[in-house]
Amino acid sequence: MIKNNVLKSFASGPIPINPTLIENVWSVLYFVFATNLAISLSSNKDFRLLLLKNNSALPFITGDQPVINTQANYSVYEETKEFELYYPLSPSLALLITNSKTRNSNQSTYAVQESEVTMYNNLIYKASDEQLYASDENVLNSFVR
């Protein structure tokens, strides 16, 4: 989905660029974007890693876009000013890269309940392009419309 959104943004930008040109260099662009993001996050002292422990019976799901910005609106493509990365690692554990001060800054783990798991699962669903994955088929069935 990120690639598709980048292609759309170049095609509809102030100086439209043919998406085929961007696709031809995507493997290099992707690496540059990822490297710049990693360097920025590691050098920014405001961001921290927080492990989310799932304390509910509902498992975390993932999709074809497993790392998402929880502050983005995945319903429409638009620039997002806020940034917080969520990455489900297993049905019971996820990683959050956040600058939020709402949780104790000394905390490295945080227990999440079913309402929060549902929120993160819905974000993964909205950010996915074609595929969702879960450890329980019933959880996936809840997203079938």
PDB file of C-alpha atoms in Angstrom, residues 38-123:
ATOM      1  CA  ALA A  38      15.815   4.273  10.770  1.00  0.00           C
ATOM      2  CA  ILE A  39      18.520   6.905  11.216  1.00  0.00           C
ATOM      3  CA  SER A  40      15.968   9.569  12.157  1.00  0.00           C
ATOM      4  CA  LEU A  41      14.246   7.352  14.714  1.00  0.00           C
ATOM      5  CA  SER A  42      17.477   6.133  16.295  1.00  0.00           C
ATOM      6  CA  SER A  43      18.848   9.656  16.673  1.00  0.00           C
ATOM      7  CA  ASN A  44      15.621  11.208  17.975  1.00  0.00           C
ATOM      8  CA  LYS A  45      15.550  10.900  21.762  1.00  0.00           C
ATOM      9  CA  ASP A  46      11.802  11.601  21.888  1.00  0.00           C
ATOM     10  CA  PHE A  47      10.955   8.230  20.317  1.00  0.00           C
ATOM     11  CA  ARG A  48      11.117   5.027  22.311  1.00  0.00           C
ATOM     12  CA  LEU A  49      10.322   1.360  21.911  1.00  0.00           C
ATOM     13  CA  LEU A  50       7.382  -0.053  23.808  1.00  0.00           C
ATOM     14  CA  LEU A  51       6.411  -3.726  23.809  1.00  0.00           C
ATOM     15  CA  LEU A  52       2.671  -4.272  23.883  1.00  0.00           C
ATOM     16  CA  LYS A  53       1.654  -7.450  25.693  1.00  0.00           C
ATOM     17  CA  ASN A  54      -1.760  -8.704  24.685  1.00  0.00           C
ATOM     18  CA  ASN A  55      -3.743  -9.572  27.827  1.00  0.00           C
ATOM     19  CA  SER A  56      -6.904 -10.534  25.970  1.00  0.00           C
ATOM     20  CA  ALA A  57      -8.238 -13.629  24.229  1.00  0.00           C
ATOM     21  CA  LEU A  58      -8.322 -11.701  20.929  1.00  0.00           C
ATOM     22  CA  PRO A  59      -5.010 -12.121  19.058  1.00  0.00           C
ATOM     23  CA  PHE A  60      -3.138  -9.385  17.238  1.00  0.00           C
ATOM     24  CA  ILE A  61      -3.441  -9.743  13.468  1.00  0.00           C
ATOM     25  CA  THR A  62      -1.077  -8.631  10.736  1.00  0.00           C
ATOM     26  CA  GLY A  63      -1.304  -8.027   7.022  1.00  0.00           C
ATOM     27  CA  ASP A  64       0.617  -7.340   3.852  1.00  0.00           C
ATOM     28  CA  GLN A  65       1.512  -3.964   5.388  1.00  0.00           C
ATOM     29  CA  PRO A  66       2.653  -5.113   8.858  1.00  0.00           C
ATOM     30  CA  VAL A  67       4.322  -1.889  10.010  1.00  0.00           C
ATOM     31  CA  ILE A  68       1.852   0.975  10.133  1.00  0.00           C
ATOM     32  CA  ASN A  69       1.641   4.549  11.317  1.00  0.00           C
ATOM     33  CA  THR A  70      -1.148   4.536  13.890  1.00  0.00           C
ATOM     34  CA  GLN A  71      -1.685   8.254  13.287  1.00  0.00           C
ATOM     35  CA  ALA A  72      -2.365   7.900   9.541  1.00  0.00           C
ATOM     36  CA  ASN A  73      -5.790   7.908   7.963  1.00  0.00           C
ATOM     37  CA  TYR A  74      -5.816   4.806   5.771  1.00  0.00           C
ATOM     38  CA  SER A  75      -9.257   5.543   4.361  1.00  0.00           C
ATOM     39  CA  VAL A  76      -7.917   8.321   2.138  1.00  0.00           C
ATOM     40  CA  TYR A  77      -4.432   9.231   1.031  1.00  0.00           C
ATOM     41  CA  GLU A  78      -3.325  12.395   2.794  1.00  0.00           C
ATOM     42  CA  GLU A  79      -0.211  13.743   4.442  1.00  0.00           C
ATOM     43  CA  THR A  80       0.115  12.795   8.106  1.00  0.00           C
ATOM     44  CA  LYS A  81       1.808  15.136  10.565  1.00  0.00           C
ATOM     45  CA  GLU A  82       1.898  12.727  13.515  1.00  0.00           C
ATOM     46  CA  PHE A  83       3.974   9.562  13.644  1.00  0.00           C
ATOM     47  CA  GLU A  84       3.791   6.366  15.689  1.00  0.00           C
ATOM     48  CA  LEU A  85       4.776   2.967  14.299  1.00  0.00           C
ATOM     49  CA  TYR A  86       2.975  -0.226  15.265  1.00  0.00           C
ATOM     50  CA  TYR A  87       4.324  -3.672  14.368  1.00  0.00           C
ATOM     51  CA  PRO A  88       2.594  -6.885  15.507  1.00  0.00           C
ATOM     52  CA  LEU A  89       5.281  -9.478  16.282  1.00  0.00           C
ATOM     53  CA  SER A  90       3.028 -12.373  17.296  1.00  0.00           C
ATOM     54  CA  PRO A  91      -0.608 -12.908  18.331  1.00  0.00           C
ATOM     55  CA  SER A  92       0.338 -11.833  21.851  1.00  0.00           C
ATOM     56  CA  LEU A  93       3.138  -9.298  21.361  1.00  0.00           C
ATOM     57  CA  ALA A  94       3.566  -6.096  19.345  1.00  0.00           C
ATOM     58  CA  LEU A  95       6.098  -3.307  19.084  1.00  0.00           C
ATOM     59  CA  LEU A  96       5.178   0.355  19.279  1.00  0.00           C
ATOM     60  CA  ILE A  97       7.675   3.076  18.348  1.00  0.00           C
ATOM     61  CA  THR A  98       6.209   6.171  19.916  1.00  0.00           C
ATOM     62  CA  ASN A  99       6.952   9.640  21.174  1.00  0.00           C
ATOM     63  CA  SER A 100       3.764   9.662  23.209  1.00  0.00           C
ATOM     64  CA  LYS A 101       4.062  10.853  26.783  1.00  0.00           C
ATOM     65  CA  THR A 102       0.740   9.266  27.804  1.00  0.00           C
ATOM     66  CA  ARG A 103       2.485   6.204  29.214  1.00  0.00           C
ATOM     67  CA  ASN A 104       5.250   6.255  31.796  1.00  0.00           C
ATOM     68  CA  SER A 105       8.448   7.089  29.889  1.00  0.00           C
ATOM     69  CA  ASN A 106      10.406   4.543  31.954  1.00  0.00           C
ATOM     70  CA  GLN A 107       8.028   1.800  30.908  1.00  0.00           C
ATOM     71  CA  SER A 108       9.300  -0.677  28.301  1.00  0.00           C
ATOM     72  CA  THR A 109       6.266  -2.961  28.285  1.00  0.00           C
ATOM     73  CA  TYR A 110       2.585  -2.142  28.356  1.00  0.00           C
ATOM     74  CA  ALA A 111      -0.343  -4.529  28.816  1.00  0.00           C
ATOM     75  CA  VAL A 112      -3.173  -3.992  26.341  1.00  0.00           C
ATOM     76  CA  GLN A 113      -6.741  -5.137  26.756  1.00  0.00           C
ATOM     77  CA  GLU A 114      -9.266  -6.296  24.157  1.00  0.00           C
ATOM     78  CA  SER A 115     -10.426  -2.789  23.223  1.00  0.00           C
ATOM     79  CA  GLU A 116      -6.867  -1.746  22.339  1.00  0.00           C
ATOM     80  CA  VAL A 117      -6.200  -5.004  20.465  1.00  0.00           C
ATOM     81  CA  THR A 118      -9.382  -4.370  18.462  1.00  0.00           C
ATOM     82  CA  MET A 119      -8.200  -0.830  17.690  1.00  0.00           C
ATOM     83  CA  TYR A 120      -4.784  -2.033  16.458  1.00  0.00           C
ATOM     84  CA  ASN A 121      -6.355  -4.882  14.459  1.00  0.00           C
ATOM     85  CA  ASN A 122      -8.730  -2.436  12.768  1.00  0.00           C
ATOM     86  CA  LEU A 123      -5.779  -0.208  11.858  1.00  0.00           C
TER      87      LEU A 123
END
